[in-house]
Amino acid sequence: MNAPHDESPFKGKTGLTRVWNALNYSLAGLRAAYACEDAFRQEVWLALVLVPLAFFLPVAGVERALMVGSILLVLVVELLNSAVEAAVDRVSLEHHRLAKRAKDIGSAAVLIALINVALVWGCVLL
């Protein structure tokens, strides 16, 4: 069995170095998604409105957590969808039914996350 450092030069990092590197990679990913992905940028702006709003509404703590969590879930799913799209495009820009399927499924996941926001917020507020 190969040691982790044989697979990737980044796998051998441990402790605070690993945590620091992971934080930097994550921040770079957020910056790239915000700069390059219109949908992510729109959802960030939606989150910047809805998350503070959830803290001003007179709802219980669990309800507030569900409201905020549903918004954060949209951002997570959009990041994963964008990663799938970038990886598919990296492999090939030619039209292929499997590439289309992968992108469509990622898009469907985002749609379901957005429907979840509407349902959670609707259930809490109505």
Short mmCIF file of C-alpha atoms in Angstrom, two decimals:
data_model
loop_
_atom_site.label_atom_id
_atom_site.label_comp_id
_atom_site.label_asym_id
_atom_site.label_seq_id
_atom_site.Cartn_x
_atom_site.Cartn_y
_atom_site.Cartn_z
CA MET A 1 0.00 0.00 0.00
CA ASN A 2 1.31 3.45 -0.91
CA ALA A 3 2.01 5.97 1.80
CA PRO A 4 -0.05 9.19 1.54
CA HIS A 5 3.03 11.21 0.53
CA ASP A 6 3.50 8.87 -2.46
CA GLU A 7 0.05 9.82 -3.79
CA SER A 8 0.36 13.58 -3.47
CA PRO A 9 2.97 15.99 -2.11
CA PHE A 10 0.17 17.68 -0.16
CA LYS A 11 -0.99 14.54 1.69
CA GLY A 12 1.94 14.39 4.11
CA LYS A 13 1.08 17.62 5.89
CA THR A 14 -0.14 17.27 9.46
CA GLY A 15 -1.15 19.38 12.41
CA LEU A 16 -1.45 23.12 12.09
CA THR A 17 0.25 23.12 8.67
CA ARG A 18 -2.53 20.93 7.30
CA VAL A 19 -5.23 23.07 8.91
CA TRP A 20 -3.64 26.28 7.60
CA ASN A 21 -3.30 24.86 4.08
CA ALA A 22 -6.88 23.57 4.15
CA LEU A 23 -8.13 27.00 5.21
CA ASN A 24 -6.22 28.68 2.40
CA TYR A 25 -7.51 26.20 -0.19
CA SER A 26 -11.07 26.72 1.06
CA LEU A 27 -10.79 30.50 0.91
CA ALA A 28 -9.31 30.26 -2.59
CA GLY A 29 -12.28 28.09 -3.59
CA LEU A 30 -14.76 30.60 -2.19
CA ARG A 31 -13.01 33.45 -4.02
CA ALA A 32 -12.96 31.49 -7.27
CA ALA A 33 -16.63 30.53 -6.99
CA TYR A 34 -17.64 34.11 -6.24
CA ALA A 35 -15.54 35.48 -9.10
CA CYS A 36 -16.47 32.89 -11.72
CA GLU A 37 -19.93 31.56 -10.88
CA ASP A 38 -22.89 33.90 -11.34
CA ALA A 39 -25.31 31.57 -9.55
CA PHE A 40 -23.05 31.31 -6.50
CA ARG A 41 -22.67 35.08 -6.39
CA GLN A 42 -26.46 35.52 -6.51
CA GLU A 43 -26.96 32.95 -3.77
CA VAL A 44 -24.34 34.66 -1.59
CA TRP A 45 -26.27 37.92 -1.90
CA LEU A 46 -29.49 36.07 -1.05
CA ALA A 47 -27.76 34.62 2.01
CA LEU A 48 -26.51 38.07 3.05
CA VAL A 49 -30.14 39.19 3.17
CA LEU A 50 -31.85 36.09 4.55
CA VAL A 51 -29.39 35.00 7.26
CA PRO A 52 -29.53 38.33 9.16
CA LEU A 53 -33.30 38.43 8.58
CA ALA A 54 -33.61 35.05 10.30
CA PHE A 55 -32.01 36.57 13.41
CA PHE A 56 -34.48 39.46 13.49
CA LEU A 57 -37.61 37.36 13.08
CA PRO A 58 -39.44 36.28 16.24
CA VAL A 59 -38.87 32.54 15.88
CA ALA A 60 -37.53 29.83 18.18
CA GLY A 61 -33.88 28.88 18.12
CA VAL A 62 -34.47 25.57 16.33
CA GLU A 63 -36.57 27.30 13.68
CA ARG A 64 -33.87 29.94 13.20
CA ALA A 65 -31.24 27.22 12.86
CA LEU A 66 -33.35 25.46 10.21
CA MET A 67 -33.80 28.72 8.31
CA VAL A 68 -30.09 29.55 8.34
CA GLY A 69 -29.11 25.95 7.68
CA SER A 70 -31.33 25.78 4.61
CA ILE A 71 -29.59 28.85 3.17
CA LEU A 72 -26.12 27.49 3.89
CA LEU A 73 -27.13 24.20 2.27
CA VAL A 74 -27.84 26.06 -0.98
CA LEU A 75 -24.32 27.51 -0.92
CA VAL A 76 -22.77 24.10 -0.25
CA VAL A 77 -24.74 22.41 -3.03
CA GLU A 78 -23.92 25.24 -5.46
CA LEU A 79 -20.21 24.90 -4.68
CA LEU A 80 -20.37 21.15 -5.33
CA ASN A 81 -22.34 21.72 -8.54
CA SER A 82 -19.77 24.26 -9.73
CA ALA A 83 -16.96 21.82 -8.92
CA VAL A 84 -18.66 19.08 -10.96
CA GLU A 85 -19.16 21.46 -13.87
CA ALA A 86 -15.53 22.61 -13.77
CA ALA A 87 -14.25 19.03 -13.64
CA VAL A 88 -16.49 17.97 -16.53
CA ASP A 89 -15.38 20.96 -18.60
CA ARG A 90 -11.73 20.22 -17.76
CA VAL A 91 -12.06 16.71 -19.16
CA SER A 92 -13.71 17.84 -22.38
CA LEU A 93 -15.73 20.72 -23.78
CA GLU A 94 -17.35 18.52 -26.42
CA HIS A 95 -21.03 17.77 -26.01
CA HIS A 96 -21.54 14.34 -24.49
CA ARG A 97 -24.67 12.85 -22.97
CA LEU A 98 -22.84 11.83 -19.76
CA ALA A 99 -21.36 15.31 -19.33
CA LYS A 100 -24.83 16.78 -19.81
CA ARG A 101 -26.27 14.30 -17.33
CA ALA A 102 -23.65 15.18 -14.71
CA LYS A 103 -24.29 18.89 -15.11
CA ASP A 104 -28.07 18.47 -15.14
CA ILE A 105 -28.00 16.35 -11.99
CA GLY A 106 -25.87 18.97 -10.23
CA SER A 107 -28.32 21.64 -11.31
CA ALA A 108 -31.22 19.54 -10.03
CA ALA A 109 -29.50 19.28 -6.64
CA VAL A 110 -29.31 23.08 -6.46
CA LEU A 111 -32.99 23.34 -7.39
CA ILE A 112 -33.95 20.92 -4.62
CA ALA A 113 -31.87 22.91 -2.12
CA LEU A 114 -33.66 26.11 -3.19
CA ILE A 115 -37.06 24.41 -2.87
CA ASN A 116 -35.95 23.32 0.60
CA VAL A 117 -35.33 26.98 1.52
CA ALA A 118 -38.82 27.93 0.38
CA LEU A 119 -40.39 25.02 2.29
CA VAL A 120 -38.44 25.61 5.50
CA TRP A 121 -39.04 29.35 5.51
CA GLY A 122 -42.69 28.82 4.55
CA CYS A 123 -43.27 26.28 7.32
CA VAL A 124 -41.63 28.50 9.93
CA LEU A 125 -43.30 31.76 8.91
CA LEU A 126 -46.78 30.55 7.98
#
